[in-house]
Coordinates of C-alpha atoms and ligand atoms in Angstrom, one line a residue:
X1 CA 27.2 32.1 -6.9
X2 CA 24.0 33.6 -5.4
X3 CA 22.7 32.2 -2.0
X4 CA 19.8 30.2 -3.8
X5 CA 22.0 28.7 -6.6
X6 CA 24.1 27.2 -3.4
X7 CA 20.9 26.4 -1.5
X8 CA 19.8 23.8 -4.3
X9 CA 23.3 22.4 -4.5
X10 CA 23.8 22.1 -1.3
X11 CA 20.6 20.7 0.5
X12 CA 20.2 18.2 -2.9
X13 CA 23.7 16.9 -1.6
X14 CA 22.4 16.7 2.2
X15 CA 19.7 14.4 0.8
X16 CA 21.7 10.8 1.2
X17 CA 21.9 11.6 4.7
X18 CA 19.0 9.0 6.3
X19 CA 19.3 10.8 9.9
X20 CA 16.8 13.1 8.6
X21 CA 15.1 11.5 5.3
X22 CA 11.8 13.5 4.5
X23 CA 13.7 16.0 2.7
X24 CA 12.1 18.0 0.0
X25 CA 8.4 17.2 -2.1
X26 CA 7.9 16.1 -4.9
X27 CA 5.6 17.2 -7.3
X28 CA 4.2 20.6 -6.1
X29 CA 7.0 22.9 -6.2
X30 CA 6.0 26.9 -6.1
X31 CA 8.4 28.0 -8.8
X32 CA 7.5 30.7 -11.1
X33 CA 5.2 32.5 -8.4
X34 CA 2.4 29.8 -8.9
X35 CA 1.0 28.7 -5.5
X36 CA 2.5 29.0 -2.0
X37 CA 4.1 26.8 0.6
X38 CA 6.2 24.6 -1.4
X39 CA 9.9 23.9 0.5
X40 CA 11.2 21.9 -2.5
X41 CA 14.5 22.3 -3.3
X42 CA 15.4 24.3 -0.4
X43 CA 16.2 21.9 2.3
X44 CA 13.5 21.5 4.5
X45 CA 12.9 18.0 5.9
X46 CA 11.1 16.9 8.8
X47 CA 12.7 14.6 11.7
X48 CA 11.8 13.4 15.5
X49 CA 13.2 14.9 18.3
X50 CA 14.4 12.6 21.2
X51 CA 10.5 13.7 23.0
X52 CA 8.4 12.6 20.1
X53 CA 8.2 15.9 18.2
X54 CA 8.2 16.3 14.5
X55 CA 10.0 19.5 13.8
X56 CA 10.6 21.0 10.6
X57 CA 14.5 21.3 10.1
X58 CA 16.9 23.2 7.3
X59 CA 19.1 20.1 6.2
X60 CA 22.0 21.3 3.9
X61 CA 25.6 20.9 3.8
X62 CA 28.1 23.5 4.4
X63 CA 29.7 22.6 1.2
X64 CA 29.7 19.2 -0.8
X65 CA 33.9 20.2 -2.0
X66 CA 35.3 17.2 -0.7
X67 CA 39.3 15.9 -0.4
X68 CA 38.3 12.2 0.2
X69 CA 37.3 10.1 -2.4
X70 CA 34.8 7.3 -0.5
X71 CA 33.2 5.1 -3.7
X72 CA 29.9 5.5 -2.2
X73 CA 29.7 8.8 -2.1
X74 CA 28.1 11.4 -4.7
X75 CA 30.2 14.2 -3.4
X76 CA 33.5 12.2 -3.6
X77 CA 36.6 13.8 -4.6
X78 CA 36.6 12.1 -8.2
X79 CA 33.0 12.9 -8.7
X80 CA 31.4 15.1 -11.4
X81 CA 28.7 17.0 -9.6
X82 CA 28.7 21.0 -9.3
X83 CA 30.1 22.0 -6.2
X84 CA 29.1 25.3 -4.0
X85 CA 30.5 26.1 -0.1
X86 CA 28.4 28.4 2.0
X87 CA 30.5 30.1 4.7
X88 CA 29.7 29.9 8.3
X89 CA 27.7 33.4 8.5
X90 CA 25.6 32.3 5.3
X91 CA 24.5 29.7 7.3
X92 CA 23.7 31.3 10.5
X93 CA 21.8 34.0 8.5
X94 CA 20.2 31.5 6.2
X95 CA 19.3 29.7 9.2
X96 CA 17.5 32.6 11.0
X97 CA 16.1 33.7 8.0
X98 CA 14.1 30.6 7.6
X99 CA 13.4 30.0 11.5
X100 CA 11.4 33.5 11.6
X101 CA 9.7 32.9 8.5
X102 CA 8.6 29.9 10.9
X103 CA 9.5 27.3 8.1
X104 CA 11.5 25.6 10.1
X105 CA 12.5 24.8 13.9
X106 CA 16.0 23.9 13.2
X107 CA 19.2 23.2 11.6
X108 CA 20.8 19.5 10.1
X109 CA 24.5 20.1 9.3
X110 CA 26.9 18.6 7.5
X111 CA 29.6 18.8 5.2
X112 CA 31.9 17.3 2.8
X113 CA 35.7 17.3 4.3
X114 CA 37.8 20.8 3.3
X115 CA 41.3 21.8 4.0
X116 CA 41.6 19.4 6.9
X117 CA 38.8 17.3 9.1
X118 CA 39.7 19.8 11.9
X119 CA 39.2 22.7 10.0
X120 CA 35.9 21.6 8.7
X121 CA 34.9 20.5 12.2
X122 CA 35.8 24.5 13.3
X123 CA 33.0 25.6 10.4
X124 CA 30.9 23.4 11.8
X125 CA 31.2 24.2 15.4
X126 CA 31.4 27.9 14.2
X127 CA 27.8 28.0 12.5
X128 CA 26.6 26.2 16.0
X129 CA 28.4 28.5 18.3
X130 CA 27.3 31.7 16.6
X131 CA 23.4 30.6 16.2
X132 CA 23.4 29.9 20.0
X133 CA 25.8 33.2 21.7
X134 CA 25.6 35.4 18.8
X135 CA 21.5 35.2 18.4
X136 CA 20.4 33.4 21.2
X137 CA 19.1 30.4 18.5
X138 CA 16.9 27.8 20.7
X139 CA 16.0 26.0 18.1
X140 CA 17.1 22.3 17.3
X141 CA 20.8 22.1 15.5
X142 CA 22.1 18.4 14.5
X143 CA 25.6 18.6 13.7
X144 CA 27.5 15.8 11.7
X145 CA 30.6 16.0 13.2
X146 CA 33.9 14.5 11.2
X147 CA 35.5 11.3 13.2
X148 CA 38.6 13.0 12.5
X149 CA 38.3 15.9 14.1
X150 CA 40.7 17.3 17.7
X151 CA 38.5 15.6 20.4
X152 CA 38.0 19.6 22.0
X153 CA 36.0 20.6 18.8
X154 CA 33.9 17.5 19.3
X155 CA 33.5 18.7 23.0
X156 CA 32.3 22.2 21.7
X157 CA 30.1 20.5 18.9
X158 CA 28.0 19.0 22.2
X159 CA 28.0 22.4 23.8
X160 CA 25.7 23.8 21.3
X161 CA 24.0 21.1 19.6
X162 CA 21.2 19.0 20.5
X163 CA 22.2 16.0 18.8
X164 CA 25.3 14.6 17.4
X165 CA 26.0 12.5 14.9
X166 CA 29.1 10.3 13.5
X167 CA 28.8 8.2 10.1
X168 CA 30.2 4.7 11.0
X169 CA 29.1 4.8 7.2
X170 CA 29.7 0.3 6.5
X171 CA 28.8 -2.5 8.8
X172 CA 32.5 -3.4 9.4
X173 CA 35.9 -1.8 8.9
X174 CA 36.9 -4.3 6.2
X175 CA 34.1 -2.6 4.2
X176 CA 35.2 0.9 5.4
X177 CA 38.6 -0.4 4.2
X178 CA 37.4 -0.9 1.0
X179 CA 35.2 1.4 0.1
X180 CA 36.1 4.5 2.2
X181 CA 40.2 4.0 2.7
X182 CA 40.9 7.3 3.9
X183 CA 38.3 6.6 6.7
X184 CA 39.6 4.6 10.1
X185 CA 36.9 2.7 11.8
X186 CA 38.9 2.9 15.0
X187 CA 39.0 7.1 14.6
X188 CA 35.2 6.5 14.3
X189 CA 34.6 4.6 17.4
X190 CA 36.9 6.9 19.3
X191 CA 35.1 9.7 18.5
X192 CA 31.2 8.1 19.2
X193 CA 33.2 7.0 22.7
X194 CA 34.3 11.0 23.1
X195 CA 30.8 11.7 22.5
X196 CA 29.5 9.0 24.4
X197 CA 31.3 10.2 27.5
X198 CA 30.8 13.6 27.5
X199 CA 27.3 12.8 27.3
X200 CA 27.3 10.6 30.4
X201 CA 28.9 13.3 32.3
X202 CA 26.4 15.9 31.3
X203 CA 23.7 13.6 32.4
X204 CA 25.7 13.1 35.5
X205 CA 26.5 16.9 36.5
X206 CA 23.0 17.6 35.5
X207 CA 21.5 14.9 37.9
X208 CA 23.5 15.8 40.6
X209 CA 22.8 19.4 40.4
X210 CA 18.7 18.9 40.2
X211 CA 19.4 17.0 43.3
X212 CA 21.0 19.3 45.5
X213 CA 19.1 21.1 47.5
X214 CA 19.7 25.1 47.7
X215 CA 20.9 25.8 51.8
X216 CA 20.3 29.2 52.9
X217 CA 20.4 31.1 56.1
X218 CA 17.5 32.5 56.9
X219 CA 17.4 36.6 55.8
X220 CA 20.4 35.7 53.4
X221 CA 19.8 35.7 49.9
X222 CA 19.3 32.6 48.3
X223 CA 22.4 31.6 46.2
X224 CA 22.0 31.0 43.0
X225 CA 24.0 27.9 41.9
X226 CA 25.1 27.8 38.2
X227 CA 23.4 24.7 35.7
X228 CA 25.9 22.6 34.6
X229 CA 26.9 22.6 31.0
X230 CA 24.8 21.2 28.1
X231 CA 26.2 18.5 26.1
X232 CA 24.4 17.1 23.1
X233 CA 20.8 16.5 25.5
X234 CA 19.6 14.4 22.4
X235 CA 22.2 11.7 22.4
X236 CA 24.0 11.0 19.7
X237 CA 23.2 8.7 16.4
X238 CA 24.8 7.0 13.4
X239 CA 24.2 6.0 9.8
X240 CA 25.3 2.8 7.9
X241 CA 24.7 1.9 4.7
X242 CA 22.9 -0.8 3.8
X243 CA 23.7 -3.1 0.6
X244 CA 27.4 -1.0 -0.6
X245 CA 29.0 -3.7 0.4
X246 CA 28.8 -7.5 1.1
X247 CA 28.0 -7.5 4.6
X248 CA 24.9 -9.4 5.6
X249 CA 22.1 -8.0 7.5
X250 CA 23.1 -10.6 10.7
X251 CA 26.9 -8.3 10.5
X252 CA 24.5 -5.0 10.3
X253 CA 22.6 -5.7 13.4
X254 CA 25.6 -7.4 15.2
X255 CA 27.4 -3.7 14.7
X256 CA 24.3 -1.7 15.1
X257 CA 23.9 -4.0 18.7
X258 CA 27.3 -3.2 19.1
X259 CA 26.9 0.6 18.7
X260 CA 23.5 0.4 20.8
X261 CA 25.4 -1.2 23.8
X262 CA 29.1 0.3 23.9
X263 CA 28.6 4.1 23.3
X264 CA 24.7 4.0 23.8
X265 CA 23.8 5.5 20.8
X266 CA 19.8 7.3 20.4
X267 CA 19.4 5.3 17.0
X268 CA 21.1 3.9 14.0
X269 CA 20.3 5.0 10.2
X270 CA 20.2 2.3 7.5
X271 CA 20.3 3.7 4.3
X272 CA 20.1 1.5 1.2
X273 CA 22.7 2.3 -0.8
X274 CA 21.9 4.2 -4.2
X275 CA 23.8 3.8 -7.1
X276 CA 25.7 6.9 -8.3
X277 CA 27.1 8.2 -11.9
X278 CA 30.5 6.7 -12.5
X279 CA 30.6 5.1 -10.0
X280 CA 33.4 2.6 -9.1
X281 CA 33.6 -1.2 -10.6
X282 CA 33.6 -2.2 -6.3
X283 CA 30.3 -1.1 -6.0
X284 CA 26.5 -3.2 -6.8
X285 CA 25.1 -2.0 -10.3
X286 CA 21.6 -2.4 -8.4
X287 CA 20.4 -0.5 -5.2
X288 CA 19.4 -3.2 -2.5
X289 CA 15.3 -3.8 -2.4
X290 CA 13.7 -0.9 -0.1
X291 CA 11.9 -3.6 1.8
X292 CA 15.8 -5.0 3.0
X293 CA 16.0 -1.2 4.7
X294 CA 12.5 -1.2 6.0
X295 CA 13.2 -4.9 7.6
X296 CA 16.2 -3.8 9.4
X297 CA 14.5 -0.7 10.5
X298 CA 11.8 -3.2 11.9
X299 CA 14.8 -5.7 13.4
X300 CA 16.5 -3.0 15.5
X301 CA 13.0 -1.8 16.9
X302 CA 12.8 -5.3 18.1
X303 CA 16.2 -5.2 19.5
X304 CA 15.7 -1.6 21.1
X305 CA 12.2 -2.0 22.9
X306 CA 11.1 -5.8 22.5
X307 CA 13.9 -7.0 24.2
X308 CA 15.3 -9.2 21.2
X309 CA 18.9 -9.7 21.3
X310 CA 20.5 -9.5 17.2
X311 CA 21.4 -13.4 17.3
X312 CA 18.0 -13.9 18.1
X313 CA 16.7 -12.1 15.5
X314 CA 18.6 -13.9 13.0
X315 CA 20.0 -17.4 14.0
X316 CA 23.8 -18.0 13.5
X317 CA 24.3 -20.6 11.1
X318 CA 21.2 -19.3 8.8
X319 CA 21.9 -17.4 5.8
X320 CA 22.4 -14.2 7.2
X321 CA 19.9 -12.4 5.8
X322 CA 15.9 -11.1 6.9
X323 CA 13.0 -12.5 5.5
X324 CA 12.2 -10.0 3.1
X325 CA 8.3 -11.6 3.1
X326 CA 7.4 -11.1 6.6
X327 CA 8.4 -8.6 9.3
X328 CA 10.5 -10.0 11.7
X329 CA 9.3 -10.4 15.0
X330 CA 6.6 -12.8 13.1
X331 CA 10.1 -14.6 11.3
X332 CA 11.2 -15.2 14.8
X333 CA 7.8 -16.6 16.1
X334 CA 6.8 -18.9 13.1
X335 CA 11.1 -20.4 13.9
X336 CA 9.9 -21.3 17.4
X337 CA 6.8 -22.4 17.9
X338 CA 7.3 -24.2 20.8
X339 CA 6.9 -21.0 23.0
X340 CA 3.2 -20.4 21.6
X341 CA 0.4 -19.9 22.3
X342 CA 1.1 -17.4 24.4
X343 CA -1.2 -16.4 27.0
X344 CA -2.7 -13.2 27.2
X345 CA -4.4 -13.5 30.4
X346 CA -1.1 -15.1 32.1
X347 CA 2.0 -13.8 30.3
X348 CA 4.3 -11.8 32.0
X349 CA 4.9 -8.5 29.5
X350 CA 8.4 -9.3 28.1
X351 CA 6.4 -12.0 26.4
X352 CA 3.6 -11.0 25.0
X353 CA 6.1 -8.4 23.7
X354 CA 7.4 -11.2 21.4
X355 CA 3.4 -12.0 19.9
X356 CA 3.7 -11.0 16.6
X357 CA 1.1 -8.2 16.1
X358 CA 1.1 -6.6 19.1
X359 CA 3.1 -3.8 19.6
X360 CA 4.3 -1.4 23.0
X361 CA 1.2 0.4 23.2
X362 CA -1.2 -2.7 22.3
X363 CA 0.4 -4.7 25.0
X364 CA 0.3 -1.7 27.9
X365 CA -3.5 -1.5 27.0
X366 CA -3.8 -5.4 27.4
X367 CA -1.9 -5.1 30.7
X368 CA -3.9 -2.6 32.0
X369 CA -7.1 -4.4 30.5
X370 CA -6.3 -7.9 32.1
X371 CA -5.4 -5.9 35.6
X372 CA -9.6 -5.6 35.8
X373 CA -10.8 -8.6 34.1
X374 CA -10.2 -11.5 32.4
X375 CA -9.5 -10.9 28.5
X376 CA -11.7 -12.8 26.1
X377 CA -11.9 -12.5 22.3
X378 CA -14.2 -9.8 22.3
X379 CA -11.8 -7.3 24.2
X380 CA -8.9 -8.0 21.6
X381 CA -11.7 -6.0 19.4
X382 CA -12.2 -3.3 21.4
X383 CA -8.9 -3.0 21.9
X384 CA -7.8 -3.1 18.0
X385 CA -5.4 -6.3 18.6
X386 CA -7.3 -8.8 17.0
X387 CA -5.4 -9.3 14.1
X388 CA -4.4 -12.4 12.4
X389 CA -1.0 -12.3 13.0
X390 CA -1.8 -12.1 16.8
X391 CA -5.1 -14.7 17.1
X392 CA -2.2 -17.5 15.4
X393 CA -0.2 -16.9 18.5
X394 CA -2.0 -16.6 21.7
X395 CA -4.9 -18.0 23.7
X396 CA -7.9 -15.9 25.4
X397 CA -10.4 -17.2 28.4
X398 CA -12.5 -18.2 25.0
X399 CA -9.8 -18.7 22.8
X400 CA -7.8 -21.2 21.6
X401 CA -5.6 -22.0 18.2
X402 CA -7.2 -24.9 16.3
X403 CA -5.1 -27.6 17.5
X404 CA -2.3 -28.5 15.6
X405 CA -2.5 -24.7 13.5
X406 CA 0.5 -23.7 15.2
X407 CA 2.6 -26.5 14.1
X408 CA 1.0 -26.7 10.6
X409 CA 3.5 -26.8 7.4
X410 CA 1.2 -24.1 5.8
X411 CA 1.1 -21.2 8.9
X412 CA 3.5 -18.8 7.2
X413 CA 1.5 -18.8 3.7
X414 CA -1.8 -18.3 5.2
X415 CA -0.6 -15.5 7.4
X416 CA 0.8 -13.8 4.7
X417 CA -2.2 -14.1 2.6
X418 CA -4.3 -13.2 5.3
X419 CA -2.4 -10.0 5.9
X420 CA -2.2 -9.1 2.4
X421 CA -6.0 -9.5 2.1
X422 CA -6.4 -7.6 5.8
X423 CA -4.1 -5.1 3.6
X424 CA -6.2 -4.8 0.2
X425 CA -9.6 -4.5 2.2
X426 CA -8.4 -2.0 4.6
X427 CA -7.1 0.1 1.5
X428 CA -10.4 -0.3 -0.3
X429 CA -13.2 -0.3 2.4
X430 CA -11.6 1.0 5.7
X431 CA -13.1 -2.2 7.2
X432 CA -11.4 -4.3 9.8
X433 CA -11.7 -8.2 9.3
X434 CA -13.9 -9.5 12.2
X435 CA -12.5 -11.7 14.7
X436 CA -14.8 -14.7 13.4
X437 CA -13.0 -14.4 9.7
X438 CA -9.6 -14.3 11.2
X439 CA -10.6 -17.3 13.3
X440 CA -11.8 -19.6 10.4
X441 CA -8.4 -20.0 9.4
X442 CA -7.1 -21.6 12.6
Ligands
SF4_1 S1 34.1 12.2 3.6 FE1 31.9 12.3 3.5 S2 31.4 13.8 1.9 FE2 33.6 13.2 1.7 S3 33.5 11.6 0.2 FE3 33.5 10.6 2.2 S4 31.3 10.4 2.6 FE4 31.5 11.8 0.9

């Protein structure tokens, strides 16, 4: 099979990996010789590096030829799809090939399972290993690695790679049970705590060697001390699927918490789950509504840099589920009102964190804002806060909810019209409701 044949296959079966989800364009493919510039079909997606950077990545698999048969899964065992395998030079040249044509800045890998999880993880490793000492590759490399795998080839894996990743693939291991039987939830959380470890003693070595300072005598020649050893800088992540089986999204964000806090994983991947061709009768005819993934995306931002802890986010004893309606952090305020309004002028920053509206950045310029004067109404304009959601929720040196708005049966209907009228005039006009419009309501 030529080299493109396999490139279609194979980075059209890399696509149901969330770590890296902008693959491919629809639409304006350059087939044919028509036009110029089109990646579709061949892989490229774009995805964050742990400083903020959107780089341009090749996200294939090294072959979707699989031996386990997870019901989920397109590239299953028992599954009809064409099949290719690249070998580990194809990939390394393919990978070149592509980085000095500057379409891309690095490599996601993964693969289906072949021969033996150990042997896969050696192809893997191999491809990583031969990019970095072979060519001197300083581009980004994600590697998938496979739970499975002898705990020395997930060491190596972190010697080349930036970033790691492990598919804990279902919220809890009665799902994986079910759904992925030839899968152990406890190899998976070894292998995150492997990575998790080596990780921490990268950091370590690496801290402890920026903070010695060089002795030398003086005329002798300075001694050059050798850098510790790299281990996955990027941290490592995870994907779950979201809606294969019945777990609710309070068991999602109890794992993902989990996850977070025990092997201090970079970020977890919710992918709704898709329905595939024959699939089995233990799987959902229906994919899950996008919004559900979106939701979750939203409720372990809160939990990751507002501070929220998962049972906050969704009270034990409720049914389990997000409020597909509104995001949230607004879900959460609207259940306890008691704590509003909050005071912008006064609030210490882990609260006014929790004001629905106002995000990391908005609150750091309202912190630096209120260190020079006190904040009014009019500064929430200038500095783009004054939204409805927020105005509901907090009080200004002019400002004040219409008494008895916050406890009023009606709140959460007129926020969400007013939102999805802020929504429809900012999509027709560009114009920003003033801050005496937002006020009329309250
Ligand atoms: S091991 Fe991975 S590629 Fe193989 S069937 Fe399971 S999810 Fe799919």
């Amino acid at each position: 099979m030529q080299t493109i044949a396999k490139l279609r296959i194979l980075a059209d079966a890399a696509k149901y990996d969330a770590s890296c989800a902008s693959s491919g364009v629809k639409g304006r493919d350059s087939l044919g010789g028509k036009g110029m510039g089109s990646a579709e079909g061949m892989g490229i997606c774009h995805s964050y590096t742990p400083d903020g950077r959107c780089v341009s990545l090749l996200k294939i698999l090294l072959t979707n030829f699989c031996i386990y048969d997870c019901r989920y899964c397109i590239n299953r065992k028992s599954s009809n799809v064409q099949r290719a395998r690249f070998t580990a030079a194809e990939v390394v040249a393919l990978t070149l090939d592509f980085y000095r044509r500057n379409c891309i800045e690095g490599l996601f890998l993964s693969s289906g399972i072949i021969q033996s999880s150990n042997y896969t993880m050696e192809q893997l490793v191999e491809v990583a290993r031969s990019l970095r000492e072979d060519h001197d590759f300083r581009g980004y490399i994600h590697l998938k690695t496979i739970p499975d795998a002898d705990p020395q080839l997930l060491a190596l894996a972190g010697r080349h790679a930036d970033r790691l990743s492990i598919n804990i693939e279902l919220p809890t291991s009665q799902g994986l049970q079910q759904l992925a039987p030839e899968k152990s939830a406890s190899g998976i959380a070894s292998a995150m705590g492997d990575v998790a470890r080596h990780i921490d003693e990268a950091r370590q070595e690496g801290q402890a060697h920026a903070a010695q300072k060089p002795v030398s005598l003086p005329g002798a020649q300075r001694a050059r001390r050798a850098r510790p050893a790299r281990y996955a800088p990027g941290g490592q992540s995870t994907q779950m699927i979201v809606g294969a089986d019945g777990a609710s999204d309070a068991v999602i964000l109890r794992t993902s918490s989990a996850l977070y806090t025990g092997h201090r994983l970079r970020r977890v991947y919710y992918s709704a789950f898709s329905p595939i061709p024959n699939a089995s009768a233990d799987l959902p005819l229906q994919a899950p509504p996008l919004i559900r993934e979106h939701r979750l995306y939203q409720a372990d931002w809160l939990m990751r840099f507002y501070g929220f802890a998962h049972e906050e986010i969704i009270a034990p004893g409720a049914t389990g589920m997000l409020d597909l309606e509104i995001d949230p952090k607004l879900a959460w305020a609207l259940a306890h009102r008691q704590h509003f309004p909050i005071n912008l002028n006064r609030a210490p920053k882990e609260w006014l964190l929790r004001v629905p509206g106002l995000g990391g950045r908005s609150v750091e310029r309202l912190l630096a804002a209120r260190s020079v004067r006190s904040l009014r109404l009019a500064d929430l304009q200038q500095l783009h806060v004054a939204s409805a959601k927020v105005l509901a929720f907090v009080e200004l040196a002019d400002y004040h909810p219409r008494p008895g708005a916050l406890e009023s049966a009606q709140l959460r209907e007129q926020l969400i019209a007013q939102m999805a009228q802020g929504a429809v005039q900012r999509r027709h006009s560009g114009m920003h409701l003033t801050a005496a419009g937002q006020m009329a309501l309250f």
